[in-house]
Amino acid sequence: MSTGDDQRTLERHGQAVEQFTDRVHAVRQDQWDAPTPCARWTVRDLVHHLVSEQLWVEPLVRDRATVEEVGDRFDGDLLGPDPVVSWDTAAAASRAALGAPGALTGTVHLSYGDTPARAYCAQMTTDLVVHTWDLARAIGADERLPDALVAAAAREVAPYAADLARSGLFAAPVEPPPGADAQTELLCLLGRTP
C-alpha cells in the first residue's frame, strides 16, 4: 500500500477516536452504570473495553511485542476514578503510536496470529465506529456516524462478519429493514437493532 493509503487509514482512525471521544465526554455521572446494546456491558464496561484496546496499541505497534510479552499489564480496572481522563490518555497514546513514522508498515502479533499493522488499525477503527453508536444509544447522544467512517467499517468487516457472530464476540446479524441506509445495514450486520 502507498503512503497515501496509510495516511487515509490513520485519518479514519483519528476520526473514529474523535467520534467516540465526543460521546465519552457526553456521559453524565449517573449514566456510567446504564445498559448498552452490548449484552452484559454497562457504559463503564464499554468504555473500559475501548480504553483497553487503545492501551494495547503502544506495545503491539510501537514495541512489536507479542500478547504473551504484554501479559497481564492491562488486566483489572483501567478507568479508575475518572473514566473520561482514562479514555483521553489511552486515545492519545494510541494515536501517537499509530502515527509514528513507519508504524503501519510492520506486523503486529495478535492473539489469533500475525497481522499487518495497517489491517490492525482498520480493525480498531471499525470497533470504534460500532461502539460509538453503542455508547450514543446508551446515553441518548447523537447516533449518526460520518458516512465515510460507516463505509470504511462496512468494507473492513464484511469479509469476516459471519466469523464474528460465530466467535460470540458479536450477536448474530439482524435483517435490516427495507430501504435501510448504510449505517443501519452495518449495525444490523453486527447484530445491532438500530
Short mmCIF file of C-alpha atoms in Angstrom, two decimals:
data_model
loop_
_atom_site.label_atom_id
_atom_site.label_comp_id
_atom_site.label_asym_id
_atom_site.label_seq_id
_atom_site.Cartn_x
_atom_site.Cartn_y
_atom_site.Cartn_z
CA MET A 1 0.00 0.00 0.00
CA SER A 2 1.05 3.54 -0.60
CA THR A 3 1.85 6.26 1.90
CA GLY A 4 -1.44 7.86 0.86
CA ASP A 5 -3.34 4.70 1.84
CA ASP A 6 -1.61 4.70 5.22
CA GLN A 7 -2.50 8.35 5.69
CA ARG A 8 -6.17 7.64 4.94
CA THR A 9 -6.10 4.71 7.39
CA LEU A 10 -4.67 6.98 10.10
CA GLU A 11 -7.16 9.75 9.32
CA ARG A 12 -10.08 7.34 9.62
CA HIS A 13 -8.75 6.05 12.94
CA GLY A 14 -8.36 9.63 14.16
CA GLN A 15 -11.92 10.50 13.11
CA ALA A 16 -13.26 7.38 14.84
CA VAL A 17 -11.37 8.28 18.02
CA GLU A 18 -12.86 11.78 17.87
CA GLN A 19 -16.37 10.39 17.44
CA PHE A 20 -16.00 8.09 20.44
CA THR A 21 -14.34 10.86 22.47
CA ASP A 22 -17.31 13.16 21.84
CA ARG A 23 -19.66 10.53 23.26
CA VAL A 24 -17.41 9.71 26.25
CA HIS A 25 -17.33 13.39 27.15
CA ALA A 26 -21.14 13.45 26.98
CA VAL A 27 -21.62 10.67 29.56
CA ARG A 28 -23.31 12.05 32.67
CA GLN A 29 -22.21 10.83 36.09
CA ASP A 30 -25.49 8.95 36.52
CA GLN A 31 -25.04 7.05 33.22
CA TRP A 32 -21.89 5.01 33.86
CA ASP A 33 -23.92 2.03 35.05
CA ALA A 34 -26.54 2.31 32.29
CA PRO A 35 -27.02 -0.67 29.94
CA THR A 36 -25.71 -0.61 26.38
CA PRO A 37 -26.67 -2.51 23.22
CA CYS A 38 -23.75 -4.83 24.04
CA ALA A 39 -25.21 -7.65 26.11
CA ARG A 40 -23.99 -7.62 29.71
CA TRP A 41 -22.00 -4.37 29.27
CA THR A 42 -22.73 -1.12 31.05
CA VAL A 43 -21.50 2.22 29.74
CA ARG A 44 -18.49 1.85 32.04
CA ASP A 45 -17.76 -1.65 30.68
CA LEU A 46 -17.99 -0.42 27.11
CA VAL A 47 -15.63 2.49 27.70
CA HIS A 48 -13.28 0.17 29.61
CA HIS A 49 -13.18 -2.16 26.59
CA LEU A 50 -12.17 0.69 24.28
CA VAL A 51 -9.61 2.05 26.76
CA SER A 52 -8.05 -1.40 26.94
CA GLU A 53 -7.92 -1.68 23.15
CA GLN A 54 -6.23 1.69 22.81
CA LEU A 55 -3.68 0.86 25.51
CA TRP A 56 -2.66 -2.31 23.67
CA VAL A 57 -1.63 -0.26 20.61
CA GLU A 58 1.63 1.05 22.08
CA PRO A 59 3.20 -2.29 22.93
CA LEU A 60 1.82 -4.07 19.87
CA VAL A 61 2.60 -1.40 17.26
CA ARG A 62 5.45 0.64 18.71
CA ASP A 63 7.29 -2.17 20.51
CA ARG A 64 6.16 -5.06 18.25
CA ALA A 65 5.54 -7.04 21.44
CA THR A 66 3.61 -10.29 21.49
CA VAL A 67 0.45 -10.79 23.53
CA GLU A 68 2.47 -13.06 25.82
CA GLU A 69 5.10 -10.34 26.36
CA VAL A 70 2.42 -7.81 27.28
CA GLY A 71 0.91 -10.37 29.63
CA ASP A 72 -1.45 -9.05 32.28
CA ARG A 73 -0.34 -5.42 32.03
CA PHE A 74 -3.86 -4.28 31.12
CA ASP A 75 -5.85 -6.55 33.43
CA GLY A 76 -8.05 -5.05 36.11
CA ASP A 77 -9.71 -1.65 36.30
CA LEU A 78 -8.22 0.69 33.70
CA LEU A 79 -10.72 3.52 34.22
CA GLY A 80 -10.05 4.45 37.83
CA PRO A 81 -11.96 7.34 39.37
CA ASP A 82 -12.15 9.37 36.14
CA PRO A 83 -13.12 7.30 33.08
CA VAL A 84 -13.05 10.35 30.81
CA VAL A 85 -9.42 11.14 31.62
CA SER A 86 -8.54 7.45 31.28
CA TRP A 87 -10.10 7.40 27.81
CA ASP A 88 -8.37 10.63 26.73
CA THR A 89 -4.99 9.32 27.91
CA ALA A 90 -5.37 5.94 26.20
CA ALA A 91 -6.64 7.51 22.97
CA ALA A 92 -3.72 9.95 22.83
CA ALA A 93 -1.21 7.14 23.37
CA SER A 94 -2.81 5.05 20.64
CA ARG A 95 -2.83 7.93 18.17
CA ALA A 96 0.84 8.67 18.91
CA ALA A 97 1.89 5.05 18.43
CA LEU A 98 -0.03 4.62 15.18
CA GLY A 99 1.15 7.98 13.84
CA ALA A 100 4.85 7.30 14.37
CA PRO A 101 6.91 7.00 11.18
CA GLY A 102 6.65 3.50 9.73
CA ALA A 103 4.17 2.31 12.35
CA LEU A 104 1.70 0.94 9.79
CA THR A 105 4.32 -0.85 7.69
CA GLY A 106 5.11 -3.57 10.21
CA THR A 107 3.39 -6.58 11.66
CA VAL A 108 1.57 -6.86 14.96
CA HIS A 109 1.40 -10.10 16.90
CA LEU A 110 -2.23 -10.62 17.90
CA SER A 111 -3.82 -13.48 19.80
CA TYR A 112 -5.07 -15.03 16.54
CA GLY A 113 -1.81 -14.58 14.61
CA ASP A 114 0.45 -12.07 12.93
CA THR A 115 -1.40 -9.23 11.20
CA PRO A 116 -0.23 -6.25 9.14
CA ALA A 117 -0.28 -3.15 11.34
CA ARG A 118 -2.43 -1.25 8.84
CA ALA A 119 -5.06 -4.06 8.99
CA TYR A 120 -4.95 -3.90 12.79
CA CYS A 121 -5.54 -0.14 12.62
CA ALA A 122 -8.51 -0.68 10.28
CA GLN A 123 -9.97 -3.26 12.68
CA MET A 124 -9.54 -0.86 15.59
CA THR A 125 -11.29 1.85 13.58
CA THR A 126 -14.25 -0.41 12.84
CA ASP A 127 -14.56 -1.34 16.51
CA LEU A 128 -14.54 2.34 17.45
CA VAL A 129 -17.20 3.17 14.87
CA VAL A 130 -19.60 0.47 16.04
CA HIS A 131 -19.02 1.12 19.73
CA THR A 132 -19.53 4.85 19.18
CA TRP A 133 -23.06 4.00 18.13
CA ASP A 134 -23.44 1.67 21.12
CA LEU A 135 -22.35 4.41 23.50
CA ALA A 136 -24.51 7.04 21.82
CA ARG A 137 -27.56 4.77 22.05
CA ALA A 138 -26.85 4.04 25.72
CA ILE A 139 -26.57 7.68 26.78
CA GLY A 140 -29.08 9.26 24.42
CA ALA A 141 -26.46 11.11 22.37
CA ASP A 142 -26.33 11.69 18.60
CA GLU A 143 -26.24 8.25 16.96
CA ARG A 144 -25.41 9.48 13.45
CA LEU A 145 -21.95 8.40 12.29
CA PRO A 146 -19.98 10.02 9.45
CA ASP A 147 -20.75 8.35 6.12
CA ALA A 148 -17.07 7.84 5.27
CA LEU A 149 -16.44 6.01 8.55
CA VAL A 150 -19.51 3.83 8.07
CA ALA A 151 -18.40 2.93 4.54
CA ALA A 152 -14.85 2.11 5.68
CA ALA A 153 -16.15 -0.02 8.57
CA ALA A 154 -18.50 -1.89 6.25
CA ARG A 155 -15.67 -2.63 3.79
CA GLU A 156 -13.49 -3.80 6.64
CA VAL A 157 -15.94 -6.06 8.43
CA ALA A 158 -17.90 -7.57 5.50
CA PRO A 159 -15.35 -10.31 4.71
CA TYR A 160 -15.36 -11.68 8.26
CA ALA A 161 -18.72 -10.62 9.73
CA ALA A 162 -20.01 -14.22 9.84
CA ASP A 163 -16.91 -15.26 11.80
CA LEU A 164 -17.59 -12.54 14.37
CA ALA A 165 -21.05 -13.89 15.07
CA ARG A 166 -19.69 -17.45 15.38
CA SER A 167 -16.96 -16.25 17.75
CA GLY A 168 -19.53 -14.99 20.24
CA LEU A 169 -17.92 -11.53 20.24
CA PHE A 170 -20.89 -10.10 18.33
CA ALA A 171 -24.55 -11.05 18.18
CA ALA A 172 -25.88 -12.74 15.07
CA PRO A 173 -26.71 -10.42 12.18
CA VAL A 174 -30.17 -8.83 12.15
CA GLU A 175 -32.20 -8.43 8.96
CA PRO A 176 -32.13 -4.71 8.09
CA PRO A 177 -35.46 -3.02 7.39
CA PRO A 178 -36.40 -2.33 3.76
CA GLY A 179 -34.64 0.76 2.42
CA ALA A 180 -32.10 0.77 5.26
CA ASP A 181 -29.26 3.25 4.95
CA ALA A 182 -25.59 2.22 5.07
CA GLN A 183 -25.26 2.85 8.81
CA THR A 184 -28.31 0.72 9.63
CA GLU A 185 -27.02 -2.07 7.37
CA LEU A 186 -23.63 -2.03 9.12
CA LEU A 187 -25.19 -2.11 12.57
CA CYS A 188 -27.56 -4.93 11.60
CA LEU A 189 -24.65 -6.90 10.14
CA LEU A 190 -23.01 -6.69 13.56
CA GLY A 191 -26.08 -7.78 15.47
CA ARG A 192 -27.45 -4.39 16.47
CA THR A 193 -31.08 -3.31 16.17
CA PRO A 194 -30.98 0.42 15.40
#
